[in-house]
Structure formats: C-alpha cells, structure tokens
mmCIF file of C-alpha atoms in Angstrom:
data_model
loop_
_atom_site.group_PDB
_atom_site.id
_atom_site.type_symbol
_atom_site.label_atom_id
_atom_site.label_comp_id
_atom_site.label_asym_id
_atom_site.label_seq_id
_atom_site.Cartn_x
_atom_site.Cartn_y
_atom_site.Cartn_z
ATOM 1 C CA UNK A 1 0.000 0.000 0.000
ATOM 2 C CA UNK A 2 2.845 2.362 0.810
ATOM 3 C CA UNK A 3 4.325 1.841 -2.642
ATOM 4 C CA UNK A 4 0.985 2.723 -4.205
ATOM 5 C CA UNK A 5 0.748 5.825 -2.041
ATOM 6 C CA UNK A 6 4.190 7.060 -3.086
ATOM 7 C CA UNK A 7 3.446 6.338 -6.744
ATOM 8 C CA UNK A 8 0.176 8.249 -6.714
ATOM 9 C CA UNK A 9 1.707 11.199 -4.881
ATOM 10 C CA UNK A 10 4.482 11.402 -7.472
ATOM 11 C CA UNK A 11 2.015 11.316 -10.348
ATOM 12 C CA UNK A 12 -0.319 13.844 -8.779
ATOM 13 C CA UNK A 13 2.597 16.211 -8.178
ATOM 14 C CA UNK A 14 3.334 16.099 -11.898
ATOM 15 C CA UNK A 15 -0.135 17.487 -12.629
ATOM 16 C CA UNK A 16 1.140 20.922 -11.569
ATOM 17 C CA UNK A 17 4.106 20.778 -13.942
ATOM 18 C CA UNK A 18 4.571 23.614 -16.453
ATOM 19 C CA UNK A 19 5.296 20.965 -19.075
ATOM 20 C CA UNK A 20 2.179 19.872 -20.926
ATOM 21 C CA UNK A 21 3.866 16.623 -21.899
ATOM 22 C CA UNK A 22 4.605 15.822 -18.253
ATOM 23 C CA UNK A 23 1.019 16.562 -17.283
ATOM 24 C CA UNK A 24 -0.304 14.468 -20.154
ATOM 25 C CA UNK A 25 1.845 11.473 -19.226
ATOM 26 C CA UNK A 26 0.824 11.724 -15.570
ATOM 27 C CA UNK A 27 -2.849 11.921 -16.506
ATOM 28 C CA UNK A 28 -2.554 8.853 -18.715
ATOM 29 C CA UNK A 29 -0.960 6.830 -15.914
ATOM 30 C CA UNK A 30 -3.461 8.020 -13.313
ATOM 31 C CA UNK A 31 -6.297 7.104 -15.646
ATOM 32 C CA UNK A 32 -5.040 3.538 -15.989
ATOM 33 C CA UNK A 33 -4.394 3.173 -12.274
ATOM 34 C CA UNK A 34 -7.800 4.535 -11.288
ATOM 35 C CA UNK A 35 -9.488 2.269 -13.802
ATOM 36 C CA UNK A 36 -7.857 -1.007 -12.820
ATOM 37 C CA UNK A 37 -6.959 -0.524 -9.152
ATOM 38 C CA UNK A 38 -9.898 0.428 -6.882
ATOM 39 C CA UNK A 39 -7.600 0.866 -3.873
ATOM 40 C CA UNK A 40 -5.653 3.575 -5.675
ATOM 41 C CA UNK A 41 -8.705 5.765 -6.240
ATOM 42 C CA UNK A 42 -8.843 6.874 -2.647
ATOM 43 C CA UNK A 43 -5.083 7.400 -2.623
ATOM 44 C CA UNK A 44 -5.300 9.602 -5.723
ATOM 45 C CA UNK A 45 -7.998 11.708 -4.118
ATOM 46 C CA UNK A 46 -6.098 11.944 -0.834
ATOM 47 C CA UNK A 47 -3.009 13.097 -2.736
ATOM 48 C CA UNK A 48 -4.951 16.189 -3.836
ATOM 49 C CA UNK A 49 -5.571 15.302 -7.463
ATOM 50 C CA UNK A 50 -9.175 16.514 -7.709
ATOM 51 C CA UNK A 51 -8.453 20.303 -7.854
ATOM 52 C CA UNK A 52 -5.904 19.707 -10.605
ATOM 53 C CA UNK A 53 -8.292 17.459 -12.522
ATOM 54 C CA UNK A 54 -11.045 20.026 -12.168
ATOM 55 C CA UNK A 55 -8.809 22.754 -13.579
ATOM 56 C CA UNK A 56 -7.704 20.451 -16.398
ATOM 57 C CA UNK A 57 -11.299 20.224 -17.665
ATOM 58 C CA UNK A 58 -10.813 23.770 -18.992
ATOM 59 C CA UNK A 59 -7.942 22.625 -21.207
ATOM 60 C CA UNK A 60 -8.285 23.142 -24.942
ATOM 61 C CA UNK A 61 -6.523 19.859 -25.631
ATOM 62 C CA UNK A 62 -9.085 17.068 -26.166
ATOM 63 C CA UNK A 63 -6.823 14.244 -24.968
ATOM 64 C CA UNK A 64 -6.031 16.020 -21.716
ATOM 65 C CA UNK A 65 -9.715 16.717 -21.133
ATOM 66 C CA UNK A 66 -10.631 13.110 -21.825
ATOM 67 C CA UNK A 67 -8.097 11.752 -19.356
ATOM 68 C CA UNK A 68 -9.039 14.211 -16.616
ATOM 69 C CA UNK A 69 -12.761 13.512 -17.050
ATOM 70 C CA UNK A 70 -12.180 9.754 -17.067
ATOM 71 C CA UNK A 71 -10.169 9.938 -13.828
ATOM 72 C CA UNK A 72 -12.906 11.979 -12.149
ATOM 73 C CA UNK A 73 -15.446 9.386 -13.227
ATOM 74 C CA UNK A 74 -13.329 6.602 -11.709
ATOM 75 C CA UNK A 75 -12.852 8.561 -8.485
ATOM 76 C CA UNK A 76 -16.605 9.204 -8.232
ATOM 77 C CA UNK A 77 -17.089 5.510 -7.541
ATOM 78 C CA UNK A 78 -15.621 5.598 -4.044
ATOM 79 C CA UNK A 79 -14.192 9.084 -3.447
ATOM 80 C CA UNK A 80 -17.337 11.150 -3.927
ATOM 81 C CA UNK A 81 -16.715 13.327 -0.914
ATOM 82 C CA UNK A 82 -13.420 14.553 -2.337
ATOM 83 C CA UNK A 83 -15.120 15.550 -5.557
ATOM 84 C CA UNK A 84 -18.082 17.345 -4.007
ATOM 85 C CA UNK A 85 -15.869 19.208 -1.512
ATOM 86 C CA UNK A 86 -13.636 20.593 -4.263
ATOM 87 C CA UNK A 87 -14.506 24.166 -5.032
ATOM 88 C CA UNK A 88 -15.361 24.775 -8.653
ATOM 89 C CA UNK A 89 -15.672 21.119 -9.646
ATOM 90 C CA UNK A 90 -19.311 21.363 -10.714
ATOM 91 C CA UNK A 91 -18.590 24.484 -12.741
ATOM 92 C CA UNK A 92 -15.721 22.681 -14.448
ATOM 93 C CA UNK A 93 -17.952 19.728 -15.292
ATOM 94 C CA UNK A 94 -20.536 22.111 -16.703
ATOM 95 C CA UNK A 95 -17.896 23.824 -18.829
ATOM 96 C CA UNK A 96 -16.698 20.535 -20.269
ATOM 97 C CA UNK A 97 -20.243 19.401 -20.983
ATOM 98 C CA UNK A 98 -20.900 22.542 -23.010
ATOM 99 C CA UNK A 99 -17.553 23.249 -24.626
ATOM 100 C CA UNK A 100 -15.482 20.112 -24.953
ATOM 101 C CA UNK A 101 -14.803 19.006 -28.538
ATOM 102 C CA UNK A 102 -14.331 15.473 -27.218
ATOM 103 C CA UNK A 103 -17.449 13.334 -26.977
ATOM 104 C CA UNK A 104 -15.551 10.994 -24.639
ATOM 105 C CA UNK A 105 -14.917 13.865 -22.206
ATOM 106 C CA UNK A 106 -18.572 14.902 -22.366
ATOM 107 C CA UNK A 107 -19.690 11.355 -21.659
ATOM 108 C CA UNK A 108 -17.354 10.967 -18.693
ATOM 109 C CA UNK A 109 -18.500 14.279 -17.189
ATOM 110 C CA UNK A 110 -22.170 13.351 -17.533
ATOM 111 C CA UNK A 111 -21.487 9.898 -16.107
ATOM 112 C CA UNK A 112 -19.622 11.470 -13.185
ATOM 113 C CA UNK A 113 -22.684 13.562 -12.356
ATOM 114 C CA UNK A 114 -24.894 10.490 -12.548
ATOM 115 C CA UNK A 115 -22.561 8.591 -10.240
ATOM 116 C CA UNK A 116 -22.709 11.385 -7.658
ATOM 117 C CA UNK A 117 -26.476 11.853 -7.937
ATOM 118 C CA UNK A 118 -27.360 8.203 -7.551
ATOM 119 C CA UNK A 119 -24.946 7.485 -4.726
ATOM 120 C CA UNK A 120 -25.906 10.269 -2.319
ATOM 121 C CA UNK A 121 -29.298 11.991 -2.080
ATOM 122 C CA UNK A 122 -27.752 15.029 -0.411
ATOM 123 C CA UNK A 123 -25.912 15.885 -3.638
ATOM 124 C CA UNK A 124 -29.111 16.201 -5.668
ATOM 125 C CA UNK A 125 -30.211 19.657 -4.507
ATOM 126 C CA UNK A 126 -26.625 20.923 -4.797
ATOM 127 C CA UNK A 127 -26.152 19.745 -8.373
ATOM 128 C CA UNK A 128 -29.732 20.665 -9.290
ATOM 129 C CA UNK A 129 -29.141 24.245 -8.191
ATOM 130 C CA UNK A 130 -26.502 24.607 -10.912
ATOM 131 C CA UNK A 131 -28.650 25.754 -13.806
ATOM 132 C CA UNK A 132 -25.640 25.724 -16.130
ATOM 133 C CA UNK A 133 -25.345 21.987 -15.589
ATOM 134 C CA UNK A 134 -29.041 21.435 -16.266
ATOM 135 C CA UNK A 135 -28.857 23.566 -19.406
ATOM 136 C CA UNK A 136 -25.734 21.754 -20.630
ATOM 137 C CA UNK A 137 -27.329 18.330 -20.187
ATOM 138 C CA UNK A 138 -30.486 19.430 -21.998
ATOM 139 C CA UNK A 139 -28.375 20.869 -24.806
ATOM 140 C CA UNK A 140 -26.780 17.460 -25.295
ATOM 141 C CA UNK A 141 -30.080 15.632 -25.720
ATOM 142 C CA UNK A 142 -31.376 18.246 -28.171
ATOM 143 C CA UNK A 143 -28.233 18.359 -30.320
ATOM 144 C CA UNK A 144 -28.891 16.842 -33.727
ATOM 145 C CA UNK A 145 -25.441 15.282 -34.021
ATOM 146 C CA UNK A 146 -24.921 14.105 -30.447
ATOM 147 C CA UNK A 147 -23.600 10.524 -30.207
ATOM 148 C CA UNK A 148 -26.007 8.012 -28.640
ATOM 149 C CA UNK A 149 -23.622 7.420 -25.725
ATOM 150 C CA UNK A 150 -23.555 11.136 -24.912
ATOM 151 C CA UNK A 151 -27.346 11.329 -24.981
ATOM 152 C CA UNK A 152 -27.721 8.294 -22.734
ATOM 153 C CA UNK A 153 -25.202 9.603 -20.198
ATOM 154 C CA UNK A 154 -26.922 13.005 -20.190
ATOM 155 C CA UNK A 155 -30.309 11.363 -19.680
ATOM 156 C CA UNK A 156 -29.006 9.328 -16.744
ATOM 157 C CA UNK A 157 -27.667 12.504 -15.131
ATOM 158 C CA UNK A 158 -30.985 14.268 -15.733
ATOM 159 C CA UNK A 159 -32.792 11.339 -14.139
ATOM 160 C CA UNK A 160 -30.662 11.652 -11.012
ATOM 161 C CA UNK A 161 -31.348 15.389 -10.866
ATOM 162 C CA UNK A 162 -35.092 14.882 -11.316
ATOM 163 C CA UNK A 163 -35.215 12.453 -8.399
ATOM 164 C CA UNK A 164 -35.160 15.517 -6.159
ATOM 165 C CA UNK A 165 -38.621 17.081 -6.157
ATOM 166 C CA UNK A 166 -37.518 20.713 -6.105
ATOM 167 C CA UNK A 167 -35.259 20.259 -9.137
ATOM 168 C CA UNK A 168 -38.172 19.364 -11.390
ATOM 169 C CA UNK A 169 -39.561 22.882 -11.700
ATOM 170 C CA UNK A 170 -36.127 24.136 -12.753
ATOM 171 C CA UNK A 171 -35.938 21.473 -15.445
ATOM 172 C CA UNK A 172 -39.394 22.417 -16.709
ATOM 173 C CA UNK A 173 -38.396 26.086 -16.758
ATOM 174 C CA UNK A 174 -35.339 25.263 -18.877
ATOM 175 C CA UNK A 175 -37.412 23.393 -21.457
ATOM 176 C CA UNK A 176 -36.875 19.805 -20.394
ATOM 177 C CA UNK A 177 -40.383 18.643 -21.296
ATOM 178 C CA UNK A 178 -40.393 19.593 -25.017
ATOM 179 C CA UNK A 179 -36.789 18.426 -25.282
ATOM 180 C CA UNK A 180 -37.642 14.987 -23.907
ATOM 181 C CA UNK A 181 -40.882 14.630 -25.875
ATOM 182 C CA UNK A 182 -39.080 15.568 -29.077
ATOM 183 C CA UNK A 183 -36.321 13.070 -28.325
ATOM 184 C CA UNK A 184 -38.859 10.298 -27.714
ATOM 185 C CA UNK A 185 -40.574 11.030 -31.014
ATOM 186 C CA UNK A 186 -37.525 11.368 -33.221
ATOM 187 C CA UNK A 187 -35.010 8.908 -31.771
ATOM 188 C CA UNK A 188 -35.599 5.161 -31.834
ATOM 189 C CA UNK A 189 -32.054 4.125 -30.927
ATOM 190 C CA UNK A 190 -31.714 1.368 -28.350
ATOM 191 C CA UNK A 191 -32.072 2.560 -24.791
ATOM 192 C CA UNK A 192 -32.599 6.235 -25.532
ATOM 193 C CA UNK A 193 -36.405 6.176 -25.497
ATOM 194 C CA UNK A 194 -36.331 4.067 -22.336
ATOM 195 C CA UNK A 195 -34.138 6.604 -20.547
ATOM 196 C CA UNK A 196 -36.009 9.625 -21.928
ATOM 197 C CA UNK A 197 -39.372 8.333 -20.731
ATOM 198 C CA UNK A 198 -37.877 7.564 -17.313
ATOM 199 C CA UNK A 199 -36.756 11.188 -16.961
ATOM 200 C CA UNK A 200 -40.095 12.474 -18.224
ATOM 201 C CA UNK A 201 -41.922 10.346 -15.655
ATOM 202 C CA UNK A 202 -39.930 12.016 -12.892
ATOM 203 C CA UNK A 203 -40.357 15.555 -14.196
ATOM 204 C CA UNK A 204 -44.095 15.026 -14.613
ATOM 205 C CA UNK A 205 -44.287 14.789 -10.851
ATOM 206 C CA UNK A 206 -44.529 18.564 -10.334
ATOM 207 C CA UNK A 207 -47.291 21.082 -10.905
ATOM 208 C CA UNK A 208 -45.224 23.097 -13.360
ATOM 209 C CA UNK A 209 -45.042 20.197 -15.808
ATOM 210 C CA UNK A 210 -48.745 20.209 -16.716
ATOM 211 C CA UNK A 211 -48.742 23.194 -19.050
ATOM 212 C CA UNK A 212 -45.419 22.185 -20.576
ATOM 213 C CA UNK A 213 -46.758 18.684 -21.269
ATOM 214 C CA UNK A 214 -49.870 20.123 -22.878
ATOM 215 C CA UNK A 215 -47.889 22.430 -25.168
ATOM 216 C CA UNK A 216 -45.476 19.638 -26.152
ATOM 217 C CA UNK A 217 -48.212 17.066 -26.746
ATOM 218 C CA UNK A 218 -46.698 14.892 -24.061
ATOM 219 C CA UNK A 219 -49.849 13.022 -23.074
ATOM 220 C CA UNK A 220 -50.525 12.071 -26.673
ATOM 221 C CA UNK A 221 -46.968 10.794 -27.104
ATOM 222 C CA UNK A 222 -47.183 8.776 -23.885
ATOM 223 C CA UNK A 223 -50.488 7.343 -25.059
ATOM 224 C CA UNK A 224 -48.918 6.322 -28.360
ATOM 225 C CA UNK A 225 -46.216 4.438 -26.473
ATOM 226 C CA UNK A 226 -48.914 2.421 -24.705
ATOM 227 C CA UNK A 227 -50.568 1.559 -27.999
ATOM 228 C CA UNK A 228 -49.710 -2.033 -28.861
ATOM 229 C CA UNK A 229 -49.107 -1.027 -32.465
ATOM 230 C CA UNK A 230 -45.970 0.939 -31.567
ATOM 231 C CA UNK A 231 -44.134 -2.147 -30.298
ATOM 232 C CA UNK A 232 -42.681 -0.270 -27.338
ATOM 233 C CA UNK A 233 -40.653 -2.276 -24.853
ATOM 234 C CA UNK A 234 -41.981 -3.205 -21.446
ATOM 235 C CA UNK A 235 -39.754 -0.644 -19.769
ATOM 236 C CA UNK A 236 -41.014 2.120 -22.045
ATOM 237 C CA UNK A 237 -44.621 1.176 -21.305
ATOM 238 C CA UNK A 238 -43.982 1.210 -17.576
ATOM 239 C CA UNK A 239 -42.358 4.619 -17.834
ATOM 240 C CA UNK A 240 -45.302 5.924 -19.864
ATOM 241 C CA UNK A 241 -47.712 4.666 -17.210
ATOM 242 C CA UNK A 242 -45.591 6.286 -14.485
ATOM 243 C CA UNK A 243 -45.545 9.608 -16.348
ATOM 244 C CA UNK A 244 -49.308 9.643 -16.855
ATOM 245 C CA UNK A 245 -49.834 8.749 -13.218
ATOM 246 C CA UNK A 246 -47.504 11.560 -12.111
ATOM 247 C CA UNK A 247 -49.525 14.020 -14.173
ATOM 248 C CA UNK A 248 -52.739 12.707 -12.669
ATOM 249 C CA UNK A 249 -51.348 13.136 -9.166
ATOM 250 C CA UNK A 250 -49.762 16.563 -9.587
ATOM 251 C CA UNK A 251 -51.659 18.216 -12.422
ATOM 252 C CA UNK A 252 -54.668 20.502 -12.315
ATOM 253 C CA UNK A 253 -58.155 19.717 -13.494
ATOM 254 C CA UNK A 254 -57.302 20.142 -17.184
ATOM 255 C CA UNK A 255 -54.306 17.874 -16.903
ATOM 256 C CA UNK A 256 -56.218 15.183 -15.042
ATOM 257 C CA UNK A 257 -58.980 15.328 -17.610
ATOM 258 C CA UNK A 258 -56.490 14.893 -20.441
ATOM 259 C CA UNK A 259 -54.857 11.931 -18.718
ATOM 260 C CA UNK A 260 -58.210 10.319 -18.038
ATOM 261 C CA UNK A 261 -59.351 10.681 -21.660
ATOM 262 C CA UNK A 262 -56.085 9.228 -22.911
ATOM 263 C CA UNK A 263 -56.285 6.442 -20.360
ATOM 264 C CA UNK A 264 -59.608 5.285 -21.733
ATOM 265 C CA UNK A 265 -58.098 5.117 -25.223
ATOM 266 C CA UNK A 266 -55.065 3.080 -24.197
ATOM 267 C CA UNK A 267 -56.656 0.890 -21.552
ATOM 268 C CA UNK A 268 -55.310 -2.257 -23.176
ATOM 269 C CA UNK A 269 -51.741 -1.008 -22.871
ATOM 270 C CA UNK A 270 -52.186 -0.035 -19.227
ATOM 271 C CA UNK A 271 -53.773 -3.413 -18.510
ATOM 272 C CA UNK A 272 -50.826 -5.170 -20.142
ATOM 273 C CA UNK A 273 -48.438 -3.379 -17.779
ATOM 274 C CA UNK A 274 -50.658 -4.240 -14.814
ATOM 275 C CA UNK A 275 -50.542 -7.895 -15.817
ATOM 276 C CA UNK A 276 -46.979 -8.381 -17.035
ATOM 277 C CA UNK A 277 -44.949 -5.478 -15.697
ATOM 278 C CA UNK A 278 -42.520 -5.318 -12.801
ATOM 279 C CA UNK A 279 -43.879 -5.122 -9.267
ATOM 280 C CA UNK A 280 -43.580 -1.343 -9.260
ATOM 281 C CA UNK A 281 -44.981 -1.105 -12.798
ATOM 282 C CA UNK A 282 -47.987 -3.224 -11.872
ATOM 283 C CA UNK A 283 -48.713 -1.077 -8.833
ATOM 284 C CA UNK A 284 -48.615 2.145 -10.827
ATOM 285 C CA UNK A 285 -50.719 0.696 -13.634
ATOM 286 C CA UNK A 286 -53.374 -0.363 -11.130
ATOM 287 C CA UNK A 287 -53.440 3.113 -9.612
ATOM 288 C CA UNK A 288 -53.708 4.682 -13.055
ATOM 289 C CA UNK A 289 -56.600 2.387 -13.896
ATOM 290 C CA UNK A 290 -58.392 3.521 -10.746
ATOM 291 C CA UNK A 291 -57.842 7.149 -11.663
ATOM 292 C CA UNK A 292 -59.138 6.683 -15.197
ATOM 293 C CA UNK A 293 -62.439 5.494 -13.764
ATOM 294 C CA UNK A 294 -63.231 8.121 -11.164
ATOM 295 C CA UNK A 295 -60.796 10.901 -12.079
ATOM 296 C CA UNK A 296 -59.503 11.114 -8.532
ATOM 297 C CA UNK A 297 -57.594 7.927 -7.825
ATOM 298 C CA UNK A 298 -59.807 7.144 -4.837
ATOM 299 C CA UNK A 299 -63.470 6.537 -4.201
ATOM 300 C CA UNK A 300 -65.084 4.009 -6.539
ATOM 301 C CA UNK A 301 -62.562 1.207 -6.903
ATOM 302 C CA UNK A 302 -63.573 -0.081 -10.304
ATOM 303 C CA UNK A 303 -61.736 -0.229 -13.585
ATOM 304 C CA UNK A 304 -63.204 0.820 -16.911
ATOM 305 C CA UNK A 305 -62.349 -1.475 -19.790
ATOM 306 C CA UNK A 306 -63.450 -1.648 -23.335
ATOM 307 C CA UNK A 307 -64.988 -5.003 -24.089
ATOM 308 C CA UNK A 308 -61.928 -6.249 -25.925
ATOM 309 C CA UNK A 309 -59.778 -5.801 -22.799
ATOM 310 C CA UNK A 310 -61.744 -7.917 -20.328
ATOM 311 C CA UNK A 311 -60.407 -11.256 -21.539
ATOM 312 C CA UNK A 312 -56.783 -10.210 -21.011
ATOM 313 C CA UNK A 313 -57.246 -8.138 -17.893
ATOM 314 C CA UNK A 314 -55.125 -8.147 -14.820
ATOM 315 C CA UNK A 315 -55.101 -11.479 -13.038
ATOM 316 C CA UNK A 316 -52.825 -10.895 -10.088
ATOM 317 C CA UNK A 317 -52.138 -7.214 -9.510
ATOM 318 C CA UNK A 318 -55.553 -5.551 -9.614
ATOM 319 C CA UNK A 319 -57.540 -6.131 -6.501
ATOM 320 C CA UNK A 320 -60.108 -3.477 -7.224
ATOM 321 C CA UNK A 321 -63.542 -3.753 -5.710
ATOM 322 C CA UNK A 322 -66.666 -1.645 -5.735
ATOM 323 C CA UNK A 323 -67.879 0.181 -2.636
ATOM 324 C CA UNK A 324 -65.676 -1.446 0.032
ATOM 325 C CA UNK A 325 -62.195 -1.232 1.451
ATOM 326 C CA UNK A 326 -59.518 -3.244 -0.318
ATOM 327 C CA UNK A 327 -58.122 -6.293 1.419
ATOM 328 C CA UNK A 328 -55.081 -8.351 0.601
ATOM 329 C CA UNK A 329 -55.037 -10.818 -2.265
ATOM 330 C CA UNK A 330 -54.826 -13.802 0.083
ATOM 331 C CA UNK A 331 -57.743 -12.533 2.169
ATOM 332 C CA UNK A 332 -59.817 -11.978 -0.918
ATOM 333 C CA UNK A 333 -59.132 -15.397 -2.345
ATOM 334 C CA UNK A 334 -60.151 -16.938 0.965
ATOM 335 C CA UNK A 335 -63.396 -14.972 0.887
ATOM 336 C CA UNK A 336 -64.082 -16.047 -2.670
ATOM 337 C CA UNK A 337 -63.753 -19.732 -1.888
ATOM 338 C CA UNK A 338 -66.958 -19.444 0.131
ATOM 339 C CA UNK A 339 -68.695 -16.928 -2.121
ATOM 340 C CA UNK A 340 -71.429 -18.022 -4.499
ATOM 341 C CA UNK A 341 -71.178 -16.806 -8.049
ATOM 342 C CA UNK A 342 -74.800 -17.461 -8.847
ATOM 343 C CA UNK A 343 -76.626 -14.637 -7.049
ATOM 344 C CA UNK A 344 -78.710 -12.250 -9.078
ATOM 345 C CA UNK A 345 -77.855 -8.565 -9.531
ATOM 346 C CA UNK A 346 -79.512 -5.342 -10.472
ATOM 347 C CA UNK A 347 -77.950 -2.911 -12.940
ATOM 348 C CA UNK A 348 -78.393 0.665 -11.701
ATOM 349 C CA UNK A 349 -77.235 4.134 -12.665
ATOM 350 C CA UNK A 350 -75.726 6.630 -10.223
ATOM 351 C CA UNK A 351 -76.179 10.419 -10.164
ATOM 352 C CA UNK A 352 -73.294 10.868 -12.575
ATOM 353 C CA UNK A 353 -74.786 8.524 -15.123
ATOM 354 C CA UNK A 354 -72.350 5.740 -14.268
ATOM 355 C CA UNK A 355 -73.738 2.220 -14.547
ATOM 356 C CA UNK A 356 -73.040 -0.157 -11.670
ATOM 357 C CA UNK A 357 -74.319 -3.336 -10.078
ATOM 358 C CA UNK A 358 -76.124 -3.072 -6.776
ATOM 359 C CA UNK A 359 -74.128 -4.580 -3.871
ATOM 360 C CA UNK A 360 -71.378 -5.675 -6.277
ATOM 361 C CA UNK A 361 -72.407 -9.206 -5.437
ATOM 362 C CA UNK A 362 -72.502 -11.405 -8.548
ATOM 363 C CA UNK A 363 -69.503 -12.951 -10.166
ATOM 364 C CA UNK A 364 -70.229 -13.325 -13.852
ATOM 365 C CA UNK A 365 -68.071 -15.497 -16.052
ATOM 366 C CA UNK A 366 -67.224 -13.005 -18.800
ATOM 367 C CA UNK A 367 -64.412 -13.980 -21.130
ATOM 368 C CA UNK A 368 -61.422 -14.048 -18.744
ATOM 369 C CA UNK A 369 -63.552 -15.256 -15.844
ATOM 370 C CA UNK A 370 -63.743 -11.997 -13.903
ATOM 371 C CA UNK A 371 -66.601 -10.288 -12.188
ATOM 372 C CA UNK A 372 -68.509 -7.883 -14.425
ATOM 373 C CA UNK A 373 -70.166 -5.192 -12.344
ATOM 374 C CA UNK A 374 -71.895 -3.244 -15.077
ATOM 375 C CA UNK A 375 -71.416 -1.366 -18.305
ATOM 376 C CA UNK A 376 -71.795 2.078 -19.730
ATOM 377 C CA UNK A 377 -73.997 1.347 -22.707
ATOM 378 C CA UNK A 378 -73.506 4.756 -24.333
ATOM 379 C CA UNK A 379 -69.749 4.382 -24.536
ATOM 380 C CA UNK A 380 -69.627 0.599 -24.849
ATOM 381 C CA UNK A 381 -67.337 0.503 -21.832
ATOM 382 C CA UNK A 382 -67.450 -2.366 -19.381
ATOM 383 C CA UNK A 383 -66.817 -1.929 -15.699
ATOM 384 C CA UNK A 384 -65.018 -4.836 -14.132
ATOM 385 C CA UNK A 385 -63.754 -5.589 -10.665
ATOM 386 C CA UNK A 386 -60.804 -7.949 -10.474
ATOM 387 C CA UNK A 387 -59.545 -10.360 -7.894
ATOM 388 C CA UNK A 388 -62.588 -12.638 -7.565
ATOM 389 C CA UNK A 389 -62.159 -15.280 -10.179
ATOM 390 C CA UNK A 390 -65.146 -17.286 -11.314
ATOM 391 C CA UNK A 391 -64.511 -20.940 -10.621
#
C-alpha cells in the first residue's frame, strides 16, 4: 500500500508541472491506475488530485480533457466526498459538458454527475441548483449530431437530478419537457427512449409540468407508447404509465382530464403493464386504472375497460372492488372460496350517469372469468372488478 501511495503522490505532483507533456503522461498513468486498481482511487484523491483534474477540464486539448474527465469518473465511484468538496468542480464539469470538442470527455462528465447523484441523495439539490449543468445536459439531448452514448449519459444525469422534487420545476423552466418529448418522437435508438421516458416520468411529478406537457403534446406521445401497435418495450410502457400517473397526481383539473381521456383510449396497454410489468410497474398501472375510472384515484374502486380488454385483464395485480375497502389478495381469495357466483344482480345508474351493479355481489363469467359489475352502454365501456375469479 505504501508503494501505491508514493506512486500516486508522485504522479499527482506532476499534474502541476509547467510541461504539458509531463502533465499528459501523468494523466494517462493516473487514468489507468484509477481504472484497474480500486484501492488507488482513494489514494489519488487523498493526494490532492481533484483540484488539478477540475482545472484540467478547462484545457483546450481534447486528450487532456478526456483523461481528466475519465479519472474523475473513476474517483466518483468511491471518493465522492473529495469531488463534491472541491470548489469549482461542478462548474468545471458544466464547462466541459458545453464546450469540450471530445465526446468521450462529455460522456465521462455526464457519467460522473450520474454517479454522484445516484450514490448520495444530499448531492441532488446541490447539483440541481446549478442551472448551467441542467442547461448543458439538456443541450446534449437536443443536439442533432450528439452521439447516442452522450445522450444516454446526459439522460441518466438528468434522471438523477429529477429524483429531487424541487429540481423538477427548474428542469421544466429550462425546457426539459419539449426536449424529452421531441427526443422520444424522433429517436428510436436502443435505450434512448427508455431513458427519456424515465426522466419524463420524474419531471411530470410537479405542478409546473402540466402546461409544458400540454404544449409539447406529451400526453398524446405517452399514449402512443402504450398503444400495442408501436411495439414499445416493457420498460417504455412502464415509464409511460408512471408519467401519466404523475400528471394525474400533480396536475390541475385540465391535466387530469387529459390523462383520463387518454387512459380510456389506451386501456389495453395499461392493462398489459398491470398484468406483465414489474412489481412497481404493476402497482402504478393499477393506480392509473383507478384514476381513469373516477378521475380522482380514490373513491369508486372499479376499472373501466373496453370489451376487448376484459379477456386479457389483470389477473394478479388488480384487486379493485366496488364500494368497500380493499383487502389483501390472500384474504380476498379466501373470501371467494366461500362466495357463491350465482346470485342475481340489479344494474343501476348513479347520479353521474355511471352504470353499476347493486351490492357488487354477482360474479359473472365473462371472457377471462372476472366479475362484471356493469357497463356504460352509451360508450360501450365495461366496468369490471378484479380479484374474484369465477370458478
């Protein structure tokens, strides 16, 4: 260990040399050491390398910038405190993001930010307060000639920033919503749409996003992603559901109305996520389905489905019932074992014109074997409650 310490100190000392060649050679060696030897990362930081590396990001020489940015990325893995405590580091990263001619340097700087943001929640408000960084990252994803790797690294950094609630309004103010919607529409490269929708889902979780989403046509784009004809991946669909749900939670009346109308149109896609998505995706899809029905996300716990959806509806995640508190899946299955599916029902209409079945008692074997509570004849929409399977 002592040999490593002496070696790193010698190399770090060379970073202050007046000779560019000496600095370049030292940077190259430090890059290799920090890449392959995790123990040396802390030693490099302790030797005082971070201020020199930060200053080097302003260099006009692409190779020097690349090496400095790569070393900072390696150090961010387990020497984050040294980076965040270095005065001017964030400004240097922002400068490189905006001005570096090297795509490799840009990618390393964006990845460094992502590493810091994901590792420690306390860094999120600090980095998010740097509007130059936010603007630089957004500029990368809107650049017509940006390499896919640069866009993906920028999106990951934006995702980390958006995890902090108070950063979302700043992102909206800087034009993040139209930038992300445009990227989703125009770019079909692997992984980019997945990451862009993930960021959009986070940003949608603030009041300020509603108007920006409306102007950018965001709800329509998210609805298209849930349309089976687009062939979107499961991750994209889950992100689209999450974004719509965020708008429903945080938006005003106009925004909620728009989400609800779109939800009715893409019910099949939401149902597919509720049936086949991840645990978190299923939960959000179920909540979105609730919201689409009553516009509030609470109250009537029924799900509106077009007739074609009932046969493929949610079999395990949706435990929605009409007019009573939800219980666990196991409790409900136990109740259903003793419940008769042959009782008669009465189709009624409430004060809002919604059709429902009195007492929610009967279990009718409709297509997929789920309880059909009623239907809105005017709109040809069926209302189904899931969780009680007809045996």
